[in-house]
Tab-separated table of N, CA and C in Angstrom:
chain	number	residue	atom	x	y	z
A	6	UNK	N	48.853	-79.398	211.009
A	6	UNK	CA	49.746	-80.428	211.476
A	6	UNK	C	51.135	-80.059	210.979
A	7	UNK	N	52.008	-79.879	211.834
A	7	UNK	CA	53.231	-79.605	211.294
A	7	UNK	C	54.550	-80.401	211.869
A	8	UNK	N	55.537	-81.003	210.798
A	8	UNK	CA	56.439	-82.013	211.058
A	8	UNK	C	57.757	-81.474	211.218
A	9	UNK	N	57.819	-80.015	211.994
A	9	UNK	CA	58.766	-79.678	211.784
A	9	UNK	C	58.926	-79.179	212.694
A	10	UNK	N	60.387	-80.002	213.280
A	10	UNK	CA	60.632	-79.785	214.831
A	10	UNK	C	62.151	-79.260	215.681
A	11	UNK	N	61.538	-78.211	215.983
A	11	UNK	CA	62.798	-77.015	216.027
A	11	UNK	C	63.266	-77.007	217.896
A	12	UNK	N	64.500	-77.220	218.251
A	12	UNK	CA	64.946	-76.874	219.843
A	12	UNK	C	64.678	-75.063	219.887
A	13	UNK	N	64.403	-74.568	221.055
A	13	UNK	CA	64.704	-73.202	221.186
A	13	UNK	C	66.390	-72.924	221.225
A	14	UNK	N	67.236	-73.570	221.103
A	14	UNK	CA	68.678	-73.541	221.334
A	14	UNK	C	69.671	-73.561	219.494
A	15	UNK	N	68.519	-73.649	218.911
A	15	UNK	CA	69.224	-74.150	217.487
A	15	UNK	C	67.745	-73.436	216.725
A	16	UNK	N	68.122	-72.348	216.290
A	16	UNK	CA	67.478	-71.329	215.146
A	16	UNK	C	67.941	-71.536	213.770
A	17	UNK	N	67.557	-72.016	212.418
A	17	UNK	CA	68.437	-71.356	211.369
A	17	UNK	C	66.936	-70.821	210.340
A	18	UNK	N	67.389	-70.661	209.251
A	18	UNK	CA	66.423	-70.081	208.146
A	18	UNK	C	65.313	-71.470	207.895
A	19	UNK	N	65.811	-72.633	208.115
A	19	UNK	CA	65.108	-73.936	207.469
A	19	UNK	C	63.562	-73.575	207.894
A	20	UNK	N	63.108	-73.410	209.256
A	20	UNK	CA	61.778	-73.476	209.497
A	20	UNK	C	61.157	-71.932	208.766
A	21	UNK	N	61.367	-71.219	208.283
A	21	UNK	CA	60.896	-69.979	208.020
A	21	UNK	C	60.632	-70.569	206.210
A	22	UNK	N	61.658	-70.955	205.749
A	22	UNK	CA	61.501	-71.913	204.578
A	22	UNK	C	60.087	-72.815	204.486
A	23	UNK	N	60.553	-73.823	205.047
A	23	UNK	CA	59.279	-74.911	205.599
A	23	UNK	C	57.658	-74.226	205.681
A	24	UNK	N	57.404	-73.001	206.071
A	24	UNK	CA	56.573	-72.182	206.616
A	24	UNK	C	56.255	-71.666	205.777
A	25	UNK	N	56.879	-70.912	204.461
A	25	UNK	CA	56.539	-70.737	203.119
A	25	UNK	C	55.926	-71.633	202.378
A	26	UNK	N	56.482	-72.737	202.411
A	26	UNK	CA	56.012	-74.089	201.893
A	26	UNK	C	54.839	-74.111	201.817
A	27	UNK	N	54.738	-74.472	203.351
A	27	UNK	CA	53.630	-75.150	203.897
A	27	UNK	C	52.010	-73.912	203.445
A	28	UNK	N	52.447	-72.751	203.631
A	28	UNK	CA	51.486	-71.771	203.159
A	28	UNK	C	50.802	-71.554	201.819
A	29	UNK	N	52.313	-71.887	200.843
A	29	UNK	CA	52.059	-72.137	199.348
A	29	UNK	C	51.131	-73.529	198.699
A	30	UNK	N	51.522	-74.796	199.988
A	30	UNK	CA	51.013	-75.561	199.800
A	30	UNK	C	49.285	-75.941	200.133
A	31	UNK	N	49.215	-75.013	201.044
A	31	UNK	CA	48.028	-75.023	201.441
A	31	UNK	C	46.578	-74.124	200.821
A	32	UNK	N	47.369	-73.204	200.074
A	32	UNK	CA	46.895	-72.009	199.129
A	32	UNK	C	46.666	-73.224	197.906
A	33	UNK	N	47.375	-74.094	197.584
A	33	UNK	CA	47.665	-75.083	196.405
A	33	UNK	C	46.653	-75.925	196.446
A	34	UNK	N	46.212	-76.384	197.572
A	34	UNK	CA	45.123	-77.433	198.194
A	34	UNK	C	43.964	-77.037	198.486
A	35	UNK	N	43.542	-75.741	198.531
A	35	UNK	CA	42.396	-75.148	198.537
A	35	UNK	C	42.096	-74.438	197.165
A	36	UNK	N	42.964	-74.326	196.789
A	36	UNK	CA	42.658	-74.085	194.942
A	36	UNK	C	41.980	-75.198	194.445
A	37	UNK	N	42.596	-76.592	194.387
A	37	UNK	CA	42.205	-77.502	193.995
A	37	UNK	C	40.576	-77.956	194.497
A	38	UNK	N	40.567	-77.852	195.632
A	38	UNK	CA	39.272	-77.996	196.416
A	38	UNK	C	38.615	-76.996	195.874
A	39	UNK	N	38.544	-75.777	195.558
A	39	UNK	CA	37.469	-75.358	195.317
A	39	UNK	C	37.311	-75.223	193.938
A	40	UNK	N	38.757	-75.612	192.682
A	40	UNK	CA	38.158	-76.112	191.818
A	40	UNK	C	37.304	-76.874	191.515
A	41	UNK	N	37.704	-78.329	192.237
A	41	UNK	CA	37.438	-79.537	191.781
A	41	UNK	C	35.671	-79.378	192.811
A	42	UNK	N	34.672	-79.392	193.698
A	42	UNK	CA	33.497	-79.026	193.900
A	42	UNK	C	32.675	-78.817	192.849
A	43	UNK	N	32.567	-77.311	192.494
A	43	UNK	CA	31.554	-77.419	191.243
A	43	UNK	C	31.749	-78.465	189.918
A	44	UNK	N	33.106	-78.651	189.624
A	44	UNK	CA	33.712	-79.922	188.526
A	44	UNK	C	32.410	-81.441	189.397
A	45	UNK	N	32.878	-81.663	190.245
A	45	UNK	CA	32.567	-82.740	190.155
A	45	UNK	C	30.553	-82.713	190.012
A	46	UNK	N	30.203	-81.377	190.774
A	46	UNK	CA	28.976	-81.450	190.576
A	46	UNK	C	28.569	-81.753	189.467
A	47	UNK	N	28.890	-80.820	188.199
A	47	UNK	CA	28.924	-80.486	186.798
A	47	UNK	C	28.945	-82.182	186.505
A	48	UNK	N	29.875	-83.316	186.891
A	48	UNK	CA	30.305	-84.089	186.386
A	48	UNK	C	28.822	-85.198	186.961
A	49	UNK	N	28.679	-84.657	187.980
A	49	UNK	CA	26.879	-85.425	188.506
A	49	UNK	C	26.085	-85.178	187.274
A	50	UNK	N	25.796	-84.118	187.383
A	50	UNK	CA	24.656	-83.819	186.546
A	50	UNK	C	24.730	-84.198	184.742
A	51	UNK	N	26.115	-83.717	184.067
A	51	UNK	CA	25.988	-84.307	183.245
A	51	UNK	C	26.899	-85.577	182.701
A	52	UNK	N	27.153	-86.753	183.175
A	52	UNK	CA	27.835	-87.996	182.564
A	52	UNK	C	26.751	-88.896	182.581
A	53	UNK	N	26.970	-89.849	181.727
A	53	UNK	CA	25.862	-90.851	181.516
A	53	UNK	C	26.227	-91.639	182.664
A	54	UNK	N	24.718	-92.646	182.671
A	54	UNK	CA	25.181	-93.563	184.139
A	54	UNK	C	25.557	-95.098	183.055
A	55	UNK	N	25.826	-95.231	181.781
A	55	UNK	CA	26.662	-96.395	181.386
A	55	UNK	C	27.219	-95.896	180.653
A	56	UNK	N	28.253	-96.101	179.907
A	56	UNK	CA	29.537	-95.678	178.714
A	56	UNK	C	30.895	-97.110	178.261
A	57	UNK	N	30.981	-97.509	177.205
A	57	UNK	CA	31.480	-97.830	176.703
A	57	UNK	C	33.294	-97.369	177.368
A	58	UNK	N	34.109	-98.049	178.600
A	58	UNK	CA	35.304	-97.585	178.247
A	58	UNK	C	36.578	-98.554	177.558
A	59	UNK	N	37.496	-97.638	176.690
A	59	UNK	CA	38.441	-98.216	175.707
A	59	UNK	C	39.740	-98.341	176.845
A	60	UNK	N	40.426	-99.255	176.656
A	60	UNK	CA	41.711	-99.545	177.681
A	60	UNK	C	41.311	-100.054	178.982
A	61	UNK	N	40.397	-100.675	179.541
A	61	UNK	CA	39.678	-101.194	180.817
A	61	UNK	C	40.637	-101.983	181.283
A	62	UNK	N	41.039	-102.842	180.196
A	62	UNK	CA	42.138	-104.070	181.477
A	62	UNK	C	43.711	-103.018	181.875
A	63	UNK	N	43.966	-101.937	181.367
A	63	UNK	CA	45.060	-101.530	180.996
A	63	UNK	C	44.815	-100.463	182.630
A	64	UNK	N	43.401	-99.647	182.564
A	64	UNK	CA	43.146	-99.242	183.502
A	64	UNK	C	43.205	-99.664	184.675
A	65	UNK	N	42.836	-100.844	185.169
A	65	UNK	CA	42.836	-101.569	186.063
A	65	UNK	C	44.145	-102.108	186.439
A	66	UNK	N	44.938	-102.382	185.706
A	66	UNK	CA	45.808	-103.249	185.771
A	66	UNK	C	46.911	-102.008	186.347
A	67	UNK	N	46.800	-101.079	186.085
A	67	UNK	CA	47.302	-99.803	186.038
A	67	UNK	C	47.313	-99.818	187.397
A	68	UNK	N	46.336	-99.398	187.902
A	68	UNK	CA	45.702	-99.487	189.674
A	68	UNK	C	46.200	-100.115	190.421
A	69	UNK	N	45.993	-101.631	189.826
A	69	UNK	CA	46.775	-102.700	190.915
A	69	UNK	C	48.424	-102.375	190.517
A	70	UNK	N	48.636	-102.093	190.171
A	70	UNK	CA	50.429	-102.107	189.647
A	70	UNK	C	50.740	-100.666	190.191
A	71	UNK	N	49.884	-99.874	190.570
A	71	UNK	CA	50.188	-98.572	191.638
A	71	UNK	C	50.391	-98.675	192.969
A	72	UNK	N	49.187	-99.945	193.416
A	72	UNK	CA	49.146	-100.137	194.456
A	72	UNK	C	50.516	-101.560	195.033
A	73	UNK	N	50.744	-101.943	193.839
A	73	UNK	CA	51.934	-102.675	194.147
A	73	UNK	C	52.744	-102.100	194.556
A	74	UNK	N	53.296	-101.452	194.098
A	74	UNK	CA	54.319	-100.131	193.888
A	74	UNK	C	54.635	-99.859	195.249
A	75	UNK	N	53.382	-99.071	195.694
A	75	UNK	CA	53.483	-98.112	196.670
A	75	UNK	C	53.444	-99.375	197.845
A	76	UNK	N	52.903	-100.298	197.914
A	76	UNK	CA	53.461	-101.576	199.106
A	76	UNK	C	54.636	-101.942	198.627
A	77	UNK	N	55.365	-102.088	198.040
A	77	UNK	CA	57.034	-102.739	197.351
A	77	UNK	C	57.793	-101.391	198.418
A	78	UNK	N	57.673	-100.008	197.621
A	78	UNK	CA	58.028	-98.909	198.798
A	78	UNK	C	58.298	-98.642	199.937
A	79	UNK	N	56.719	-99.067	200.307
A	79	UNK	CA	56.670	-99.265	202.057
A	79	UNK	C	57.471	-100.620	202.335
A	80	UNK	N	57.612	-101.444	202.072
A	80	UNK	CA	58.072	-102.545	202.550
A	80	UNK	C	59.437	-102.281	202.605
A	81	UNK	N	60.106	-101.774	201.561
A	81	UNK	CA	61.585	-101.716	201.401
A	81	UNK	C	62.001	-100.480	202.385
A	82	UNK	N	61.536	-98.971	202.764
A	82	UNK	CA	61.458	-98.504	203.593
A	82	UNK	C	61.621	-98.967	205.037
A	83	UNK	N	60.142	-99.180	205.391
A	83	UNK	CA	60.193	-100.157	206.781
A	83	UNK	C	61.378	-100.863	206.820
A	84	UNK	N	61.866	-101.988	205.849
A	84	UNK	CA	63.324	-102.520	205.886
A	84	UNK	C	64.015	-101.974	206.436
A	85	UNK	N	64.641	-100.888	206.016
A	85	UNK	CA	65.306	-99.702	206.249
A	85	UNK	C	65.329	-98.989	207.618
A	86	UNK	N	64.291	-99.457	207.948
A	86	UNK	CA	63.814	-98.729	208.993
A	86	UNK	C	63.604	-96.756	208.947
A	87	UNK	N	63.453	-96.763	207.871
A	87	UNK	CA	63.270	-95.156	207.188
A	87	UNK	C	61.539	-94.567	207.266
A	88	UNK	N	61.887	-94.251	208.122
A	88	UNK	CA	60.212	-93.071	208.659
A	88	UNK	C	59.843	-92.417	207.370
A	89	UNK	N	60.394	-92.184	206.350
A	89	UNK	CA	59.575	-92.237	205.106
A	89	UNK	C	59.272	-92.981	204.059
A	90	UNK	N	58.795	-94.216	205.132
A	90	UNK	CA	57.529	-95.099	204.204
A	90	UNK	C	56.521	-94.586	204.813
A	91	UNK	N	56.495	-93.798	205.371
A	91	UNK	CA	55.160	-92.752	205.478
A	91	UNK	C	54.605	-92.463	204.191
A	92	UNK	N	55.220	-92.311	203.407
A	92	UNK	CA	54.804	-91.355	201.885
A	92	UNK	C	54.108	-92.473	201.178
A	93	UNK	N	54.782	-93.506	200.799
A	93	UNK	CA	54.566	-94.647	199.998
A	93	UNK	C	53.229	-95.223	200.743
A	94	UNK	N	53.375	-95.214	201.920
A	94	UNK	CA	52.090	-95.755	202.652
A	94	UNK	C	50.486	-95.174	202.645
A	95	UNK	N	50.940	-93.624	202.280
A	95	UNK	CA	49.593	-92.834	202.779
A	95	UNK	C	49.460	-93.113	200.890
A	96	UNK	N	50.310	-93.385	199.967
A	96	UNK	CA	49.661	-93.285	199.107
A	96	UNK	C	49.237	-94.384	198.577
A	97	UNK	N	49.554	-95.695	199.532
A	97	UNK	CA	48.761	-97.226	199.208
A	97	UNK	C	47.501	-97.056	200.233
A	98	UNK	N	47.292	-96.242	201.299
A	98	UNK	CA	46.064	-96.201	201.586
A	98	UNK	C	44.945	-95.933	201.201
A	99	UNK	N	45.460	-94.565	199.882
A	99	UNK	CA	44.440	-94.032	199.325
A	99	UNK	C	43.866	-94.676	197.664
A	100	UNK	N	45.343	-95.685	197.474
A	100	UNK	CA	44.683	-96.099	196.227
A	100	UNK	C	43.779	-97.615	196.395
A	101	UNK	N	44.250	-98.166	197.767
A	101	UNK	CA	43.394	-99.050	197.998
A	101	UNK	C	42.092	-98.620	197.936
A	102	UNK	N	41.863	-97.695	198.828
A	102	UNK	CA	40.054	-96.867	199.024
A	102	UNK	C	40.037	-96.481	197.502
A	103	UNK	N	40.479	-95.908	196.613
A	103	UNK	CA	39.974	-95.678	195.509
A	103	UNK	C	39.974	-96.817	194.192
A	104	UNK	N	40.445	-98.051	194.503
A	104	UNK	CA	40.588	-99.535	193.924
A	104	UNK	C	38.975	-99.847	194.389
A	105	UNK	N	38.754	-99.552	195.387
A	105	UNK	CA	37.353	-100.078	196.623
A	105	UNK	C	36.301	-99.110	196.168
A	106	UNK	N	36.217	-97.755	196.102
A	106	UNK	CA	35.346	-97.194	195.135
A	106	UNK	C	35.018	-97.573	193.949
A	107	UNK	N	36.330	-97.832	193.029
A	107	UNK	CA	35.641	-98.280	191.368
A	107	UNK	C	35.094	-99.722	191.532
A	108	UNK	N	35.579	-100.468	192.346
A	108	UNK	CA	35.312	-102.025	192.076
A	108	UNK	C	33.714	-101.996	192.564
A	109	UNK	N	33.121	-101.110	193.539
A	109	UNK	CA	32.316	-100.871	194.215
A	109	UNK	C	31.459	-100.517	192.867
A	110	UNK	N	31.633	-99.357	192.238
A	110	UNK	CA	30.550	-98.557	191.516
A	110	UNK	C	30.604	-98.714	190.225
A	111	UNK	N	31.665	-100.045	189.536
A	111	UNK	CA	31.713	-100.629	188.268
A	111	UNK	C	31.251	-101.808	188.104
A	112	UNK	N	30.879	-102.759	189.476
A	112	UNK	CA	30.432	-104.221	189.496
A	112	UNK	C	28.893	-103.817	188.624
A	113	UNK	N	28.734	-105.327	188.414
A	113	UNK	CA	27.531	-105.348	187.863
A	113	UNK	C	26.716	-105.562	189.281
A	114	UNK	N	25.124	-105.646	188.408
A	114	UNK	CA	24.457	-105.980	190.117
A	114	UNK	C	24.378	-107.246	189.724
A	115	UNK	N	23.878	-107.602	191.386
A	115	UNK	CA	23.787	-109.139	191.316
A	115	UNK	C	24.887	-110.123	192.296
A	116	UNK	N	25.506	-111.101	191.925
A	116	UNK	CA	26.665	-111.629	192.789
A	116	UNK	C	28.211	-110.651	192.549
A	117	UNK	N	28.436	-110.010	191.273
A	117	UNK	CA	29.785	-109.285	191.052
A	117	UNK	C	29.881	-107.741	192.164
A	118	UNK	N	28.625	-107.394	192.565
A	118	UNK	CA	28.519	-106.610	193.021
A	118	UNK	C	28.687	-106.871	194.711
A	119	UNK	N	27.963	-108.202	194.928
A	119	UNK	CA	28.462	-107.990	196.559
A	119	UNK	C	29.380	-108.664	196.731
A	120	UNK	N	30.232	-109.659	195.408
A	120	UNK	CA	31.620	-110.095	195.421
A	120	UNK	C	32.289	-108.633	196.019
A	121	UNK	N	32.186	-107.669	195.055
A	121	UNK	CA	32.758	-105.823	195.352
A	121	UNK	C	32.756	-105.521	196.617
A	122	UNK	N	31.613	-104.930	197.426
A	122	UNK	CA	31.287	-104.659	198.505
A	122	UNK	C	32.396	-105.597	199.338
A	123	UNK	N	32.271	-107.149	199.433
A	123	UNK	CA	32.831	-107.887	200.508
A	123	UNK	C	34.291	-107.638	200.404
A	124	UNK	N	34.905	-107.594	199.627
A	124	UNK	CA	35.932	-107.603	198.991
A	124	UNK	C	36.883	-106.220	199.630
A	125	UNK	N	35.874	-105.181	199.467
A	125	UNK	CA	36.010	-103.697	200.243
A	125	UNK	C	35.970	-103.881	201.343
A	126	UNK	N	34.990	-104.523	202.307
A	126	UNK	CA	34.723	-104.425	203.238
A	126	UNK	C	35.907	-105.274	204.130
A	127	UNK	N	36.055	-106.279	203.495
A	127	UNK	CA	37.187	-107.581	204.711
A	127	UNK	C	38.731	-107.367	203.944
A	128	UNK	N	38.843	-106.409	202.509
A	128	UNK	CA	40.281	-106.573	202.376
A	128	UNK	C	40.951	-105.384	202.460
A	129	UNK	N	40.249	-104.371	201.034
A	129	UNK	CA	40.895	-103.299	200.837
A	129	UNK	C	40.281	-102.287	202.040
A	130	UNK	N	39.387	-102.332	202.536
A	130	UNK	CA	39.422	-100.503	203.563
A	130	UNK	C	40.325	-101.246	204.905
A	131	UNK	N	40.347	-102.099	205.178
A	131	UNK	CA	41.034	-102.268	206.266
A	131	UNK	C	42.192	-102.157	206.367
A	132	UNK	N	42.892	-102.639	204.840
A	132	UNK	CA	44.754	-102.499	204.935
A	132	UNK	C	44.753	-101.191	204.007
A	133	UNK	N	43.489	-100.754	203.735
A	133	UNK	CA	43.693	-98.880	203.633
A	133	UNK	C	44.336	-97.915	204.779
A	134	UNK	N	43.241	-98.688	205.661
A	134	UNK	CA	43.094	-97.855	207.488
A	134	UNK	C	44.486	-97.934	208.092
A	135	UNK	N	45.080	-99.075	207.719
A	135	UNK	CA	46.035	-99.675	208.336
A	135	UNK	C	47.667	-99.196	207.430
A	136	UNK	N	47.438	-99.320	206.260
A	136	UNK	CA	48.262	-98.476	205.727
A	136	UNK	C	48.160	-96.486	206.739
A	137	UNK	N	47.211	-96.141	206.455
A	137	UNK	CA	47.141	-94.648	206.947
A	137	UNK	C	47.586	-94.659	208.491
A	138	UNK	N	47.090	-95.388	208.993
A	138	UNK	CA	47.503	-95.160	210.582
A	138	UNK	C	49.340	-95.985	210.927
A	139	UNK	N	49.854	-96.651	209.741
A	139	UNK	CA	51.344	-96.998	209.599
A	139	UNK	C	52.051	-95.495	209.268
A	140	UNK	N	51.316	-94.573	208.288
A	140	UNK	CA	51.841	-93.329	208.279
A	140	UNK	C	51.577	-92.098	209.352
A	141	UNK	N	50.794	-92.155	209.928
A	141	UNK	CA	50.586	-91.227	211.039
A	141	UNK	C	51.523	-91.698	212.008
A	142	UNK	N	52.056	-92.777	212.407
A	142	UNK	CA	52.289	-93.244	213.342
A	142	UNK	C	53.968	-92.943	212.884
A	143	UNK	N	54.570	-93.259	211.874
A	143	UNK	CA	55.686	-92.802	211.328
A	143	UNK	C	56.164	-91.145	211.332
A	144	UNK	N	55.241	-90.852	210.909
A	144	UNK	CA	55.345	-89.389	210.925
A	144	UNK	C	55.449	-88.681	212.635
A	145	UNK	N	54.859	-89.650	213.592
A	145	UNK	CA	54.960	-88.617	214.851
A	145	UNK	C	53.941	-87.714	214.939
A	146	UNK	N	52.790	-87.236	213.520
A	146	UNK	CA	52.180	-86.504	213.628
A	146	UNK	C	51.222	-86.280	214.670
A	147	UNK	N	51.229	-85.065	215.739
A	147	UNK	CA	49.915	-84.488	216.544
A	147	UNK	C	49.670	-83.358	216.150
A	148	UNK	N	48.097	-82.948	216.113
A	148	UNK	CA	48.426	-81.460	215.965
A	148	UNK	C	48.767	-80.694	216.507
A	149	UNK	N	49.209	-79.381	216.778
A	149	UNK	CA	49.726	-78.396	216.978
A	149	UNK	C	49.011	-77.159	216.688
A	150	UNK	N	48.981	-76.599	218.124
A	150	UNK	CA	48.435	-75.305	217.710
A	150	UNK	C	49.437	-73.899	216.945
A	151	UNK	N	49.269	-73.554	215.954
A	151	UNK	CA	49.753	-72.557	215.792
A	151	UNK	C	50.311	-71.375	216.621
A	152	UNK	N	51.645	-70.929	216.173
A	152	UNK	CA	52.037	-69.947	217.039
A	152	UNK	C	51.879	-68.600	216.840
């Protein structure tokens, strides 16, 4: 997917730049990916399935005050009318879904747990989805075949 949009009438160095980037960045993102695979396996097999954690409200509170953040961003953006609350957006989409994972796989069982689930299901994945498709839609992004 590439956001970088050149006339045939207007050449300079910028897209050849951009193109480095984007190569370095992508070399950067598949490093990580194929670090992080066996890590997380490793992290299956050996973490306990209960543990004692220290700083919990601090953690949490942490989360929601990220995800504030990054909606305060988007909002003031959009104001603006500035196509990059794209950024702020794709990254309240993803901390919603990952707010919706822990609340999901830290509830207790019982009622705290499908409090979790419902909670995921009718609040956070939807203004996740909706955050992400506010940034696609900002961005202009289609793909593109390579040249």
């Amino acid at each position: 997917m590439t956001l970088i949009y050149q006339t045939e009438a207007v050449r300079s160095p910028e897209p050849v730049r951009a193109q480095r980037w984007a190569v370095a960045g992508r070399l950067v993102a598949l490093a990580v990916a194929v670090f992080l695979l066996p890590w997380s396996v490793l992290l299956w097999l050996t973490l306990p399935d209960t543990t004692t954690a220290h700083n919990w409200a601090l953690a949490w509170v942490g989360l929601d005050g990220a995800v504030v953040i990054t909606a305060l961003g988007t909002a003031f953006l959009l104001s603006r009318h500035d196509p990059r609350a794209a950024l702020p957006a794709t990254a309240m989409g993803m901390l919603l879904l990952v707010d919706c994972w822990f609340d999901v796989c830290t509830s207790a069982p019982g009622l705290e747990h499908l409090l979790a689930v419902t909670e995921g299901v009718v609040a956070e994945v939807p203004l996740a989805c909706a955050a992400i498709w506010l940034a696609v839609v900002l961005t202009g992004s289609r793909p593109q075949a390579d040249d």
